[in-house]
Amino acid sequence: MSVITAVDTIDIRFPTSLSLDGSDAMNPDPDYSAAYVVIRTDAPDGLEGHAFVFTIGRGNEVAVAAIEALWPLLLGRDLEALFSDMGATARSLTDDSQLRWLGPEKGVMHMAIGAVVNALWDLRAKRAGEPLWLHLSRLSPAAIVSLVDFRYLSDALTPVEALEILEAAEPGREARIEQLRTAGYPAYTTSPGWLGYSDEKLARLCREAVDQGFPQIKLKVGGNLADDLRRMRVAREVVGDDYPIAIDANQRWDVATAIEWIAALAPFRPAWVEEPTSPDDILGHAAIACAIAPIPVATGEHVQNRIVFKQLLQAEAMGVMQIDAARVGGVNENIANLLLAAKFGVPVCPHAGGVGLCEAVQHLSMFDFVAVSGSMTGRMIEYVDHLHEHFEAPVELRDARYVAPSAPGAGTEMRRASIERHTWRGAFETEEKETMQ
Amino acid sequence: MSVITAVDTIDIRFPTSLSLDGSDAMNPDPDYSAAYVVIRTDAPDGLEGHAFVFTIGRGNEVAVAAIEALWPLLLGRDLEALFSDMGATARSLTDDSQLRWLGPEKGVMHMAIGAVVNALWDLRAKRAGEPLWLHLSRLSPAAIVSLVDFRYLSDALTPVEALEILEAAEPGREARIEQLRTAGYPAYTTSPGWLGYSDEKLARLCREAVDQGFPQIKLKVGGNLADDLRRMRVAREVVGDDYPIAIDANQRWDVATAIEWIAALAPFRPAWVEEPTSPDDILGHAAIACAIAPIPVATGEHVQNRIVFKQLLQAEAMGVMQIDAARVGGVNENIANLLLAAKFGVPVCPHAGGVGLCEAVQHLSMFDFVAVSGSMTGRMIEYVDHLHEHFEAPVELRDARYVAPSAPGAGTEMRRASIERHTWRGAFETEEKETMQ
């Protein structure tokens, strides 16, 4: 038996606002940050579980405090017991009768639980000597079902239905594992499209994206319609008529504005419209989806939990589900989200970027391909070429596809030197700023 | 000109779990707590703004950290400028481009913003020498509209419609102020109904509630159907056939279970069914509301913001709106909620209890009566006789009605001795525990 002896937290921030990487209509000046957690044990293997809440700067310390609020639920716990029923383990965190008041299952407290759950999975996969996607892909359908909290889902997805989905995908698992190892998983890139970039930079990056073989790019919109029309024209001219360009409004619009604005951009044939309005507005998304069909609505990076995803699907409000590795209650809740998407026949194209989100979420898409949806059709993972060098196992792209990770773990471990250099001490140091510019 | 010189935070907790006051199917052992904030200025009047995030124990320190994350947005700010446009002031907190990621507009960060907004209103009302309900009731319709963030609301409520609602309620304001001063505002009581109580205690407290003149009681349900049936029978026998008994499931059920369980309890004619399922499940509430009509669904104490309230109304999922003073973004967002309820013709019966929630929310109901809905029909404020002695201006009930407060401020200031005695130092002291038992 081994027990959890420490749950370290570290406030890590990067001064990304200096370069306008990551700038969009709602987030003009993000400083990509991680409320980072390290789970340590007394096991002789010395392995640690690493993961994080992703934030964009101020308030990262609140996420750190939320992780620390989980200490009493973790310290001294028997690791083998936790690992033997990861469904119960995750629920023991979300169901704490007092902490639950702070959500329930949303916002800072839920994100902190997600980080801890992900750190436990990182450690479990390291112990198994497998990358997380493969570790999950080798679980039986029944074992996968046991990971999911079906509370509040049963009107849309029952454990029996989930089992049927997983059993239907069981044949061919090994072949799909091989396919991932040889050919990877498709990526699309958001790198050209940040609002803070000049038209020249936009055009150059669009050209590079096409040349690199990405099957889709994404542009940020929603700041100013004239700018959006001009930028879409610039991008369309570079990439040609048939190349998919998704657009992302980052929650800027009310329902009527969204419908009008998208109508104005429709001649440029967006591949999808992402976050047209508040992530909480299921009925608003449904109205927009109905009005802009056949252009699909994509959303999810700010969707707080499986209950909102469920409704977006029930209301036919979402044509593309964009799970995020660090928003919901961790791997377990994202498995619920993948199963919901499979049930409703909606493709999952995860949100990534930030710091470490590509590293983390690729495991979920690959698991989805092997064991849940069994398909890559219409599916790809967002890719932003940024901050990967800080990770022990940085994502690797080959021919614009994510290479299936082989390192044991969940991909969420940062390099020790990066952690030390970017630990927040109340202000960015000159040296850090120079690195970014 | 005066500026904010300090935003003090205090972690205050009461060992209420020892007495099972407040125990329900989802919250078996709450320790009522406040992440308390005091806004101080350099003004010679020495007045302070007091308010709090209400929590139920563990994690209260996370809410404290979230309030502290707002320091940079507050310290040194010109108070007159903040007070001259409280709409912009509240939006400057919810719209911080980096903190927004932690919600947006939900969970711990949003509750912290709500506490700060409420503390500013407390200070503004104290400066005006008025209780908050009266202070708000004397604003012009246009000034009230300016307090509301209509973002994400415009498909259900526009500023023009809000103005029309408020202008329609302008005649008779003074008469309604007088009515409040002479006759107060109706209360209903939850004191008999906590799950932890014996049948004998339940019966005794039901009898007392009727004798005291309360027009309605509320029972917690959702733990065990046989228990609920027995407890409803006990209560019904005490109060008689025609007396309203609301029931509260505190989110225990999935949709199908809710419908079945309520059908079993329907012979006891519940006045409303509160929180039948997840507060995030708008479509679930709509399905339940449709199935159990004409019994109305009541919800709101965990509704994260105006956007979810909007949808509950659009979907006809909620027959009674239960605003909470310390869950959303403060007074401003609750004015949005009151306007939404008025637009859709749904009565507002606020959630209260906890610590300080009665003191705070009565001001909103009284403002609603004077300036928004203009009506008390079908409206009452929850009342729990607990912890009021810790407040400078504790709620006062006369003939089972809230007496209109006359003390300047928002009612949210705790007594200094109570703050000092219940400041959390990592464990409850023996003396505190003895007070509770």
JSON list of N, CA, C and O in Angstrom, two decimals, chain B residues 99-142:
[
{"chain": "B", "resi": 99, "resn": "LEU", "atom": "N", "xyz": [-9.67, 37.67, -15.10]},
{"chain": "B", "resi": 99, "resn": "LEU", "atom": "CA", "xyz": [-10.47, 36.97, -14.07]},
{"chain": "B", "resi": 99, "resn": "LEU", "atom": "C", "xyz": [-11.68, 36.28, -14.68]},
{"chain": "B", "resi": 99, "resn": "LEU", "atom": "O", "xyz": [-12.16, 35.26, -14.16]},
{"chain": "B", "resi": 100, "resn": "ARG", "atom": "N", "xyz": [-12.17, 36.84, -15.78]},
{"chain": "B", "resi": 100, "resn": "ARG", "atom": "CA", "xyz": [-13.36, 36.30, -16.43]},
{"chain": "B", "resi": 100, "resn": "ARG", "atom": "C", "xyz": [-13.20, 34.81, -16.78]},
{"chain": "B", "resi": 100, "resn": "ARG", "atom": "O", "xyz": [-14.18, 34.06, -16.78]},
{"chain": "B", "resi": 101, "resn": "TRP", "atom": "N", "xyz": [-11.97, 34.41, -17.07]},
{"chain": "B", "resi": 101, "resn": "TRP", "atom": "CA", "xyz": [-11.72, 33.01, -17.44]},
{"chain": "B", "resi": 101, "resn": "TRP", "atom": "C", "xyz": [-12.16, 32.05, -16.34]},
{"chain": "B", "resi": 101, "resn": "TRP", "atom": "O", "xyz": [-12.51, 30.89, -16.61]},
{"chain": "B", "resi": 102, "resn": "LEU", "atom": "N", "xyz": [-12.12, 32.52, -15.10]},
{"chain": "B", "resi": 102, "resn": "LEU", "atom": "CA", "xyz": [-12.42, 31.64, -13.96]},
{"chain": "B", "resi": 102, "resn": "LEU", "atom": "C", "xyz": [-13.92, 31.35, -13.83]},
{"chain": "B", "resi": 102, "resn": "LEU", "atom": "O", "xyz": [-14.33, 30.52, -13.03]},
{"chain": "B", "resi": 103, "resn": "GLY", "atom": "N", "xyz": [-14.72, 32.01, -14.60]},
{"chain": "B", "resi": 103, "resn": "GLY", "atom": "CA", "xyz": [-16.16, 31.73, -14.64]},
{"chain": "B", "resi": 103, "resn": "GLY", "atom": "C", "xyz": [-16.52, 31.19, -15.99]},
{"chain": "B", "resi": 103, "resn": "GLY", "atom": "O", "xyz": [-16.35, 29.98, -16.19]},
{"chain": "B", "resi": 104, "resn": "PRO", "atom": "N", "xyz": [-16.89, 31.99, -16.94]},
{"chain": "B", "resi": 104, "resn": "PRO", "atom": "CA", "xyz": [-17.26, 33.38, -16.72]},
{"chain": "B", "resi": 104, "resn": "PRO", "atom": "C", "xyz": [-18.61, 33.49, -16.01]},
{"chain": "B", "resi": 104, "resn": "PRO", "atom": "O", "xyz": [-19.53, 32.72, -16.29]},
{"chain": "B", "resi": 105, "resn": "GLU", "atom": "N", "xyz": [-18.66, 34.45, -15.07]},
{"chain": "B", "resi": 105, "resn": "GLU", "atom": "CA", "xyz": [-19.91, 34.78, -14.37]},
{"chain": "B", "resi": 105, "resn": "GLU", "atom": "C", "xyz": [-20.54, 33.58, -13.68]},
{"chain": "B", "resi": 105, "resn": "GLU", "atom": "O", "xyz": [-21.74, 33.35, -13.78]},
{"chain": "B", "resi": 106, "resn": "LYS", "atom": "N", "xyz": [-19.72, 32.80, -13.02]},
{"chain": "B", "resi": 106, "resn": "LYS", "atom": "CA", "xyz": [-20.24, 31.65, -12.27]},
{"chain": "B", "resi": 106, "resn": "LYS", "atom": "C", "xyz": [-19.22, 31.20, -11.23]},
{"chain": "B", "resi": 106, "resn": "LYS", "atom": "O", "xyz": [-18.03, 31.49, -11.36]},
{"chain": "B", "resi": 107, "resn": "GLY", "atom": "N", "xyz": [-19.72, 30.48, -10.25]},
{"chain": "B", "resi": 107, "resn": "GLY", "atom": "CA", "xyz": [-18.82, 29.85, -9.30]},
{"chain": "B", "resi": 107, "resn": "GLY", "atom": "C", "xyz": [-18.18, 30.86, -8.35]},
{"chain": "B", "resi": 107, "resn": "GLY", "atom": "O", "xyz": [-18.68, 31.97, -8.15]},
{"chain": "B", "resi": 108, "resn": "VAL", "atom": "N", "xyz": [-17.09, 30.42, -7.76]},
{"chain": "B", "resi": 108, "resn": "VAL", "atom": "CA", "xyz": [-16.46, 31.18, -6.69]},
{"chain": "B", "resi": 108, "resn": "VAL", "atom": "C", "xyz": [-16.13, 32.62, -7.09]},
{"chain": "B", "resi": 108, "resn": "VAL", "atom": "O", "xyz": [-16.37, 33.56, -6.34]},
{"chain": "B", "resi": 109, "resn": "MET", "atom": "N", "xyz": [-15.58, 32.79, -8.29]},
{"chain": "B", "resi": 109, "resn": "MET", "atom": "CA", "xyz": [-15.15, 34.14, -8.68]},
{"chain": "B", "resi": 109, "resn": "MET", "atom": "C", "xyz": [-16.35, 35.07, -8.80]},
{"chain": "B", "resi": 109, "resn": "MET", "atom": "O", "xyz": [-16.28, 36.23, -8.37]},
{"chain": "B", "resi": 110, "resn": "HIS", "atom": "N", "xyz": [-17.44, 34.55, -9.32]},
{"chain": "B", "resi": 110, "resn": "HIS", "atom": "CA", "xyz": [-18.63, 35.39, -9.49]},
{"chain": "B", "resi": 110, "resn": "HIS", "atom": "C", "xyz": [-19.27, 35.70, -8.13]},
{"chain": "B", "resi": 110, "resn": "HIS", "atom": "O", "xyz": [-19.75, 36.82, -7.90]},
{"chain": "B", "resi": 111, "resn": "MET", "atom": "N", "xyz": [-19.25, 34.74, -7.23]},
{"chain": "B", "resi": 111, "resn": "MET", "atom": "CA", "xyz": [-19.79, 34.98, -5.90]},
{"chain": "B", "resi": 111, "resn": "MET", "atom": "C", "xyz": [-18.95, 36.04, -5.18]},
{"chain": "B", "resi": 111, "resn": "MET", "atom": "O", "xyz": [-19.49, 36.88, -4.44]},
{"chain": "B", "resi": 112, "resn": "ALA", "atom": "N", "xyz": [-17.64, 36.02, -5.40]},
{"chain": "B", "resi": 112, "resn": "ALA", "atom": "CA", "xyz": [-16.77, 37.02, -4.77]},
{"chain": "B", "resi": 112, "resn": "ALA", "atom": "C", "xyz": [-17.09, 38.41, -5.32]},
{"chain": "B", "resi": 112, "resn": "ALA", "atom": "O", "xyz": [-17.14, 39.40, -4.58]},
{"chain": "B", "resi": 113, "resn": "ILE", "atom": "N", "xyz": [-17.29, 38.49, -6.63]},
{"chain": "B", "resi": 113, "resn": "ILE", "atom": "CA", "xyz": [-17.68, 39.77, -7.22]},
{"chain": "B", "resi": 113, "resn": "ILE", "atom": "C", "xyz": [-19.00, 40.24, -6.62]},
{"chain": "B", "resi": 113, "resn": "ILE", "atom": "O", "xyz": [-19.18, 41.41, -6.29]},
{"chain": "B", "resi": 114, "resn": "GLY", "atom": "N", "xyz": [-19.93, 39.31, -6.45]},
{"chain": "B", "resi": 114, "resn": "GLY", "atom": "CA", "xyz": [-21.20, 39.66, -5.85]},
{"chain": "B", "resi": 114, "resn": "GLY", "atom": "C", "xyz": [-21.03, 40.24, -4.45]},
{"chain": "B", "resi": 114, "resn": "GLY", "atom": "O", "xyz": [-21.69, 41.22, -4.08]},
{"chain": "B", "resi": 115, "resn": "ALA", "atom": "N", "xyz": [-20.13, 39.65, -3.67]},
{"chain": "B", "resi": 115, "resn": "ALA", "atom": "CA", "xyz": [-19.89, 40.17, -2.32]},
{"chain": "B", "resi": 115, "resn": "ALA", "atom": "C", "xyz": [-19.34, 41.59, -2.36]},
{"chain": "B", "resi": 115, "resn": "ALA", "atom": "O", "xyz": [-19.76, 42.46, -1.59]},
{"chain": "B", "resi": 116, "resn": "VAL", "atom": "N", "xyz": [-18.41, 41.83, -3.26]},
{"chain": "B", "resi": 116, "resn": "VAL", "atom": "CA", "xyz": [-17.83, 43.18, -3.36]},
{"chain": "B", "resi": 116, "resn": "VAL", "atom": "C", "xyz": [-18.88, 44.18, -3.83]},
{"chain": "B", "resi": 116, "resn": "VAL", "atom": "O", "xyz": [-18.99, 45.29, -3.30]},
{"chain": "B", "resi": 117, "resn": "VAL", "atom": "N", "xyz": [-19.66, 43.81, -4.83]},
{"chain": "B", "resi": 117, "resn": "VAL", "atom": "CA", "xyz": [-20.73, 44.70, -5.31]},
{"chain": "B", "resi": 117, "resn": "VAL", "atom": "C", "xyz": [-21.71, 44.99, -4.17]},
{"chain": "B", "resi": 117, "resn": "VAL", "atom": "O", "xyz": [-22.10, 46.15, -3.95]},
{"chain": "B", "resi": 118, "resn": "ASN", "atom": "N", "xyz": [-22.05, 43.97, -3.42]},
{"chain": "B", "resi": 118, "resn": "ASN", "atom": "CA", "xyz": [-22.98, 44.18, -2.30]},
{"chain": "B", "resi": 118, "resn": "ASN", "atom": "C", "xyz": [-22.38, 45.06, -1.21]},
{"chain": "B", "resi": 118, "resn": "ASN", "atom": "O", "xyz": [-23.08, 45.86, -0.60]},
{"chain": "B", "resi": 119, "resn": "ALA", "atom": "N", "xyz": [-21.09, 44.90, -0.97]},
{"chain": "B", "resi": 119, "resn": "ALA", "atom": "CA", "xyz": [-20.43, 45.75, 0.03]},
{"chain": "B", "resi": 119, "resn": "ALA", "atom": "C", "xyz": [-20.42, 47.21, -0.44]},
{"chain": "B", "resi": 119, "resn": "ALA", "atom": "O", "xyz": [-20.59, 48.14, 0.37]},
{"chain": "B", "resi": 120, "resn": "LEU", "atom": "N", "xyz": [-20.23, 47.42, -1.73]},
{"chain": "B", "resi": 120, "resn": "LEU", "atom": "CA", "xyz": [-20.28, 48.79, -2.25]},
{"chain": "B", "resi": 120, "resn": "LEU", "atom": "C", "xyz": [-21.69, 49.38, -2.08]},
{"chain": "B", "resi": 120, "resn": "LEU", "atom": "O", "xyz": [-21.85, 50.54, -1.69]},
{"chain": "B", "resi": 121, "resn": "TRP", "atom": "N", "xyz": [-22.72, 48.56, -2.34]},
{"chain": "B", "resi": 121, "resn": "TRP", "atom": "CA", "xyz": [-24.09, 49.04, -2.14]},
{"chain": "B", "resi": 121, "resn": "TRP", "atom": "C", "xyz": [-24.37, 49.31, -0.66]},
{"chain": "B", "resi": 121, "resn": "TRP", "atom": "O", "xyz": [-25.07, 50.27, -0.31]},
{"chain": "B", "resi": 122, "resn": "ASP", "atom": "N", "xyz": [-23.81, 48.48, 0.20]},
{"chain": "B", "resi": 122, "resn": "ASP", "atom": "CA", "xyz": [-23.98, 48.71, 1.64]},
{"chain": "B", "resi": 122, "resn": "ASP", "atom": "C", "xyz": [-23.42, 50.08, 2.02]},
{"chain": "B", "resi": 122, "resn": "ASP", "atom": "O", "xyz": [-24.08, 50.87, 2.72]},
{"chain": "B", "resi": 123, "resn": "LEU", "atom": "N", "xyz": [-22.23, 50.36, 1.49]},
{"chain": "B", "resi": 123, "resn": "LEU", "atom": "CA", "xyz": [-21.59, 51.64, 1.80]},
{"chain": "B", "resi": 123, "resn": "LEU", "atom": "C", "xyz": [-22.37, 52.81, 1.18]},
{"chain": "B", "resi": 123, "resn": "LEU", "atom": "O", "xyz": [-22.58, 53.84, 1.82]},
{"chain": "B", "resi": 124, "resn": "ARG", "atom": "N", "xyz": [-22.81, 52.62, -0.06]},
{"chain": "B", "resi": 124, "resn": "ARG", "atom": "CA", "xyz": [-23.54, 53.70, -0.72]},
{"chain": "B", "resi": 124, "resn": "ARG", "atom": "C", "xyz": [-24.84, 54.02, 0.02]},
{"chain": "B", "resi": 124, "resn": "ARG", "atom": "O", "xyz": [-25.20, 55.19, 0.21]},
{"chain": "B", "resi": 125, "resn": "ALA", "atom": "N", "xyz": [-25.54, 52.99, 0.45]},
{"chain": "B", "resi": 125, "resn": "ALA", "atom": "CA", "xyz": [-26.79, 53.21, 1.18]},
{"chain": "B", "resi": 125, "resn": "ALA", "atom": "C", "xyz": [-26.52, 53.84, 2.55]},
{"chain": "B", "resi": 125, "resn": "ALA", "atom": "O", "xyz": [-27.27, 54.72, 2.99]},
{"chain": "B", "resi": 126, "resn": "LYS", "atom": "N", "xyz": [-25.45, 53.42, 3.21]},
{"chain": "B", "resi": 126, "resn": "LYS", "atom": "CA", "xyz": [-25.11, 54.05, 4.49]},
{"chain": "B", "resi": 126, "resn": "LYS", "atom": "C", "xyz": [-24.82, 55.54, 4.31]},
{"chain": "B", "resi": 126, "resn": "LYS", "atom": "O", "xyz": [-25.23, 56.37, 5.11]},
{"chain": "B", "resi": 127, "resn": "ARG", "atom": "N", "xyz": [-24.08, 55.85, 3.27]},
{"chain": "B", "resi": 127, "resn": "ARG", "atom": "CA", "xyz": [-23.77, 57.26, 2.99]},
{"chain": "B", "resi": 127, "resn": "ARG", "atom": "C", "xyz": [-25.04, 58.07, 2.76]},
{"chain": "B", "resi": 127, "resn": "ARG", "atom": "O", "xyz": [-25.13, 59.23, 3.15]},
{"chain": "B", "resi": 128, "resn": "ALA", "atom": "N", "xyz": [-25.99, 57.42, 2.08]},
{"chain": "B", "resi": 128, "resn": "ALA", "atom": "CA", "xyz": [-27.25, 58.10, 1.81]},
{"chain": "B", "resi": 128, "resn": "ALA", "atom": "C", "xyz": [-28.15, 58.12, 3.05]},
{"chain": "B", "resi": 128, "resn": "ALA", "atom": "O", "xyz": [-29.19, 58.79, 3.06]},
{"chain": "B", "resi": 129, "resn": "GLY", "atom": "N", "xyz": [-27.75, 57.37, 4.08]},
{"chain": "B", "resi": 129, "resn": "GLY", "atom": "CA", "xyz": [-28.55, 57.32, 5.30]},
{"chain": "B", "resi": 129, "resn": "GLY", "atom": "C", "xyz": [-29.84, 56.54, 5.14]},
{"chain": "B", "resi": 129, "resn": "GLY", "atom": "O", "xyz": [-30.80, 56.72, 5.89]},
{"chain": "B", "resi": 130, "resn": "GLU", "atom": "N", "xyz": [-29.85, 55.62, 4.16]},
{"chain": "B", "resi": 130, "resn": "GLU", "atom": "CA", "xyz": [-31.09, 54.89, 3.86]},
{"chain": "B", "resi": 130, "resn": "GLU", "atom": "C", "xyz": [-30.86, 53.38, 3.91]},
{"chain": "B", "resi": 130, "resn": "GLU", "atom": "O", "xyz": [-29.77, 52.91, 3.53]},
{"chain": "B", "resi": 131, "resn": "PRO", "atom": "N", "xyz": [-31.87, 52.62, 4.30]},
{"chain": "B", "resi": 131, "resn": "PRO", "atom": "CA", "xyz": [-31.77, 51.17, 4.08]},
{"chain": "B", "resi": 131, "resn": "PRO", "atom": "C", "xyz": [-31.76, 50.91, 2.58]},
{"chain": "B", "resi": 131, "resn": "PRO", "atom": "O", "xyz": [-32.37, 51.66, 1.81]},
{"chain": "B", "resi": 132, "resn": "LEU", "atom": "N", "xyz": [-31.07, 49.84, 2.19]},
{"chain": "B", "resi": 132, "resn": "LEU", "atom": "CA", "xyz": [-30.86, 49.62, 0.76]},
{"chain": "B", "resi": 132, "resn": "LEU", "atom": "C", "xyz": [-32.16, 49.55, -0.03]},
{"chain": "B", "resi": 132, "resn": "LEU", "atom": "O", "xyz": [-32.26, 50.08, -1.14]},
{"chain": "B", "resi": 133, "resn": "TRP", "atom": "N", "xyz": [-33.18, 48.87, 0.54]},
{"chain": "B", "resi": 133, "resn": "TRP", "atom": "CA", "xyz": [-34.42, 48.72, -0.23]},
{"chain": "B", "resi": 133, "resn": "TRP", "atom": "C", "xyz": [-35.00, 50.08, -0.58]},
{"chain": "B", "resi": 133, "resn": "TRP", "atom": "O", "xyz": [-35.49, 50.29, -1.69]},
{"chain": "B", "resi": 134, "resn": "LEU", "atom": "N", "xyz": [-34.89, 51.03, 0.36]},
{"chain": "B", "resi": 134, "resn": "LEU", "atom": "CA", "xyz": [-35.45, 52.36, 0.11]},
{"chain": "B", "resi": 134, "resn": "LEU", "atom": "C", "xyz": [-34.54, 53.14, -0.84]},
{"chain": "B", "resi": 134, "resn": "LEU", "atom": "O", "xyz": [-35.02, 53.86, -1.74]},
{"chain": "B", "resi": 135, "resn": "HIS", "atom": "N", "xyz": [-33.25, 52.98, -0.65]},
{"chain": "B", "resi": 135, "resn": "HIS", "atom": "CA", "xyz": [-32.26, 53.64, -1.50]},
{"chain": "B", "resi": 135, "resn": "HIS", "atom": "C", "xyz": [-32.48, 53.25, -2.98]},
{"chain": "B", "resi": 135, "resn": "HIS", "atom": "O", "xyz": [-32.52, 54.11, -3.86]},
{"chain": "B", "resi": 136, "resn": "LEU", "atom": "N", "xyz": [-32.66, 51.98, -3.21]},
{"chain": "B", "resi": 136, "resn": "LEU", "atom": "CA", "xyz": [-32.90, 51.52, -4.59]},
{"chain": "B", "resi": 136, "resn": "LEU", "atom": "C", "xyz": [-34.27, 51.97, -5.08]},
{"chain": "B", "resi": 136, "resn": "LEU", "atom": "O", "xyz": [-34.45, 52.30, -6.26]},
{"chain": "B", "resi": 137, "resn": "SER", "atom": "N", "xyz": [-35.24, 51.98, -4.16]},
{"chain": "B", "resi": 137, "resn": "SER", "atom": "CA", "xyz": [-36.62, 52.30, -4.55]},
{"chain": "B", "resi": 137, "resn": "SER", "atom": "C", "xyz": [-36.78, 53.77, -4.94]},
{"chain": "B", "resi": 137, "resn": "SER", "atom": "O", "xyz": [-37.79, 54.15, -5.52]},
{"chain": "B", "resi": 138, "resn": "ARG", "atom": "N", "xyz": [-35.80, 54.58, -4.60]},
{"chain": "B", "resi": 138, "resn": "ARG", "atom": "CA", "xyz": [-35.90, 56.01, -4.93]},
{"chain": "B", "resi": 138, "resn": "ARG", "atom": "C", "xyz": [-35.12, 56.37, -6.17]},
{"chain": "B", "resi": 138, "resn": "ARG", "atom": "O", "xyz": [-35.05, 57.54, -6.56]},
{"chain": "B", "resi": 139, "resn": "LEU", "atom": "N", "xyz": [-34.51, 55.36, -6.81]},
{"chain": "B", "resi": 139, "resn": "LEU", "atom": "CA", "xyz": [-33.84, 55.63, -8.10]},
{"chain": "B", "resi": 139, "resn": "LEU", "atom": "C", "xyz": [-34.88, 55.76, -9.20]},
{"chain": "B", "resi": 139, "resn": "LEU", "atom": "O", "xyz": [-35.93, 55.12, -9.16]},
{"chain": "B", "resi": 140, "resn": "SER", "atom": "N", "xyz": [-34.57, 56.55, -10.20]},
{"chain": "B", "resi": 140, "resn": "SER", "atom": "CA", "xyz": [-35.47, 56.68, -11.35]},
{"chain": "B", "resi": 140, "resn": "SER", "atom": "C", "xyz": [-35.44, 55.38, -12.15]},
{"chain": "B", "resi": 140, "resn": "SER", "atom": "O", "xyz": [-34.46, 54.62, -12.09]},
{"chain": "B", "resi": 141, "resn": "PRO", "atom": "N", "xyz": [-36.50, 55.12, -12.92]},
{"chain": "B", "resi": 141, "resn": "PRO", "atom": "CA", "xyz": [-36.46, 53.94, -13.79]},
{"chain": "B", "resi": 141, "resn": "PRO", "atom": "C", "xyz": [-35.21, 53.90, -14.67]},
{"chain": "B", "resi": 141, "resn": "PRO", "atom": "O", "xyz": [-34.58, 52.85, -14.80]},
{"chain": "B", "resi": 142, "resn": "ALA", "atom": "N", "xyz": [-34.82, 55.04, -15.23]},
{"chain": "B", "resi": 142, "resn": "ALA", "atom": "CA", "xyz": [-33.64, 55.04, -16.10]},
{"chain": "B", "resi": 142, "resn": "ALA", "atom": "C", "xyz": [-32.38, 54.70, -15.30]},
{"chain": "B", "resi": 142, "resn": "ALA", "atom": "O", "xyz": [-31.50, 53.97, -15.78]}
]
